[in-house]
Short mmCIF file of C-alpha atoms in Angstrom, two decimals:
data_model
loop_
_atom_site.label_atom_id
_atom_site.label_comp_id
_atom_site.label_asym_id
_atom_site.label_seq_id
_atom_site.Cartn_x
_atom_site.Cartn_y
_atom_site.Cartn_z
CA MET F 18 83.55 161.09 91.03
CA ARG F 19 82.08 159.55 94.17
CA ARG F 20 80.46 156.82 92.19
CA ASN F 21 83.79 155.72 90.69
CA ARG F 22 85.39 155.73 94.09
CA ARG F 23 82.67 153.44 95.47
CA ASN F 24 83.09 151.06 92.57
CA SER F 25 86.85 150.97 93.06
CA ILE F 26 86.40 150.22 96.76
CA SER F 27 83.98 147.39 96.08
CA SER F 28 86.35 146.15 93.41
CA LYS F 29 89.17 146.12 95.98
CA ASN F 30 86.94 144.24 98.40
CA ARG F 31 86.08 141.75 95.70
CA TRP F 32 89.78 141.11 95.03
CA LEU F 33 90.38 140.67 98.76
CA TYR F 34 87.51 138.18 98.89
CA TYR F 35 88.98 136.21 95.97
CA LEU F 36 92.44 136.28 97.54
CA ILE F 37 91.06 134.87 100.81
CA ILE F 38 89.28 132.06 98.95
CA ILE F 39 92.40 131.23 96.94
CA LEU F 40 94.56 131.17 100.09
CA PHE F 41 92.01 128.96 101.87
CA LEU F 42 91.92 126.50 98.98
CA PHE F 43 95.71 126.52 98.72
CA PHE F 44 96.19 125.66 102.39
CA TYR F 45 93.33 123.16 102.35
CA PHE F 46 94.86 121.22 99.47
CA GLN F 47 98.35 121.58 100.89
CA SER F 48 97.21 119.66 103.96
CA GLU F 49 95.73 116.98 101.70
CA GLU F 50 99.08 116.61 99.94
CA LYS F 51 100.90 116.07 103.22
CA GLY F 52 98.85 112.97 104.00
CA VAL F 53 96.12 114.65 106.05
CA TYR F 54 92.59 113.85 104.93
CA LEU F 55 89.02 114.40 106.04
CA VAL F 56 87.07 111.25 106.90
CA ALA F 57 83.75 111.29 105.05
CA ARG F 58 82.25 108.06 106.38
CA ILE F 59 82.92 104.87 108.28
CA ILE F 60 82.55 101.65 106.34
CA ALA F 61 83.49 99.19 109.08
CA GLY F 62 85.52 98.96 112.27
CA ASP F 63 88.70 98.80 110.19
CA THR F 64 87.77 100.68 107.00
CA ILE F 65 86.94 104.31 106.23
CA GLU F 66 86.22 106.49 103.24
CA LEU F 67 87.95 109.84 102.81
CA SER F 68 86.35 113.00 101.44
CA ASN F 69 88.24 112.46 98.17
CA GLY F 70 86.43 109.12 97.70
CA GLU F 71 89.42 106.91 98.54
CA LYS F 72 88.79 103.96 100.84
CA VAL F 73 91.35 103.17 103.54
CA ARG F 74 91.83 99.75 105.16
CA TYR F 75 93.68 99.80 108.48
CA ILE F 76 96.94 97.84 108.39
CA GLY F 77 97.62 95.04 110.86
CA ILE F 78 94.16 94.63 112.34
CA ASP F 79 90.84 92.97 111.62
CA THR F 80 87.50 93.82 113.18
CA PRO F 81 84.43 91.58 113.13
CA GLU F 82 82.45 91.63 109.88
CA LEU F 83 79.56 94.08 109.73
CA HIS F 84 78.76 94.07 106.00
CA HIS F 85 79.66 90.81 104.32
CA PRO F 86 77.63 89.37 101.43
CA GLN F 87 77.99 85.78 102.69
CA LYS F 88 78.19 86.23 106.47
CA GLU F 89 75.92 87.33 109.26
CA VAL F 90 76.92 90.33 111.35
CA GLU F 91 79.67 88.99 113.61
CA TYR F 92 79.93 89.36 117.37
CA TYR F 93 81.19 92.81 118.39
CA ALA F 94 81.03 94.20 114.82
CA ARG F 95 78.65 97.02 115.69
CA GLU F 96 80.73 97.97 118.72
CA ALA F 97 83.91 98.08 116.61
CA TYR F 98 82.14 100.17 113.97
CA GLU F 99 80.89 102.63 116.61
CA ALA F 100 84.30 102.88 118.26
CA ASN F 101 85.89 103.66 114.89
CA ARG F 102 83.13 106.18 114.12
CA ARG F 103 83.66 108.01 117.42
CA LEU F 104 87.41 108.17 116.79
CA VAL F 105 87.54 109.38 113.18
CA GLU F 106 84.19 110.38 111.64
CA GLY F 107 84.31 113.94 110.32
CA LYS F 108 87.88 114.39 111.54
CA ARG F 109 91.15 114.99 109.78
CA VAL F 110 93.39 111.95 109.85
CA ARG F 111 97.00 111.38 108.92
CA LEU F 112 97.90 108.24 107.00
CA GLU F 113 101.15 106.37 107.48
CA LEU F 114 101.88 103.85 104.74
CA ASP F 115 103.98 100.71 104.99
CA VAL F 116 105.55 98.68 102.16
CA GLU F 117 102.43 97.92 100.07
CA GLU F 118 100.26 100.96 99.49
CA ARG F 119 97.07 99.23 98.29
CA ASP F 120 95.24 95.94 98.70
CA ARG F 121 93.74 93.83 95.92
CA TYR F 122 90.49 95.85 96.16
CA GLY F 123 92.31 99.13 95.50
CA ARG F 124 91.96 100.42 99.04
CA ILE F 125 94.81 102.39 100.60
CA LEU F 126 96.52 100.39 103.35
CA ALA F 127 97.51 102.64 106.24
CA TYR F 128 98.13 103.24 109.89
CA VAL F 129 95.58 105.95 110.68
CA TYR F 130 96.21 108.76 113.15
CA VAL F 131 93.92 111.33 114.75
CA ASP F 132 96.34 113.85 116.21
CA ASP F 133 98.90 111.61 117.97
CA LEU F 134 96.56 108.64 118.47
CA MET F 135 97.10 105.66 116.15
CA VAL F 136 93.58 104.33 115.58
CA ASN F 137 94.76 100.82 114.57
CA GLU F 138 96.63 100.48 117.84
CA TRP F 139 93.79 101.88 119.97
CA LEU F 140 91.26 99.45 118.46
CA VAL F 141 93.48 96.47 119.31
CA ALA F 142 94.35 97.73 122.80
CA ASN F 143 90.67 98.22 123.63
CA GLY F 144 89.48 94.87 122.33
CA TYR F 145 87.66 96.07 119.21
CA ALA F 146 90.09 94.39 116.79
CA ARG F 147 92.37 91.39 116.59
CA VAL F 148 95.79 91.38 115.00
CA ALA F 149 95.89 90.43 111.31
CA THR F 150 99.37 90.70 109.86
CA PHE F 151 99.96 90.40 106.12
CA PRO F 152 103.60 90.72 105.06
CA PRO F 153 105.25 92.85 103.93
CA ASN F 154 103.18 95.38 105.95
CA VAL F 155 104.49 94.40 109.38
CA LYS F 156 105.95 97.61 110.80
CA TYR F 157 103.93 97.50 114.05
CA ALA F 158 103.09 93.77 114.16
CA GLU F 159 104.94 93.05 117.42
CA ARG F 160 103.43 96.09 119.10
CA PHE F 161 99.92 95.05 118.03
CA LEU F 162 100.48 91.46 119.22
CA GLN F 163 101.52 92.71 122.66
CA LEU F 164 98.44 94.95 122.88
CA GLU F 165 96.18 92.05 121.87
CA ARG F 166 97.74 89.83 124.56
CA GLU F 167 97.09 92.55 127.14
CA ALA F 168 93.47 93.00 125.99
CA ARG F 169 92.91 89.22 126.17
CA GLN F 170 94.38 89.06 129.68
CA ALA F 171 92.22 92.00 130.77
CA LYS F 172 89.19 90.33 129.11
CA ILE F 173 88.00 93.47 127.39
CA GLY F 174 85.99 93.87 124.22
CA LEU F 175 86.18 90.81 121.99
CA TRP F 176 87.93 88.94 124.78
CA ALA F 177 85.29 89.51 127.49
CA ASP F 178 83.64 86.40 128.92
#
């Protein structure tokens, strides 16, 4: 009799264990569906790869080239890469889309947020990126242009003497 009772208790524990795993996976994938993703790696100052393998190109900005088959590493490329890495690597980010969802390379085009911080905006404001607007994705173009003007006037980052 005792032996059966032990087996039934371990069986109950096993079901509890499975239930916890199922709930964890459910909530994990729920967050993915709501536009929140884990950043797996940084590709460049303006491009990341998510844990699901999707690549994301930041809308409205351009950082100096770090990996280009026909160009040398551009001035301030490593700094922009490192700034982006510090902001998003290994973190959960929220993606805000604009009109076009993908570029010609199949990358997701997005405004990227860590908590309430828009990474695109921060990179421009701190001189790691310049504005690069490609209609129809122009939702924050004026805002970015103002931040670039301020960074140029303050001579920070790309705009330093």
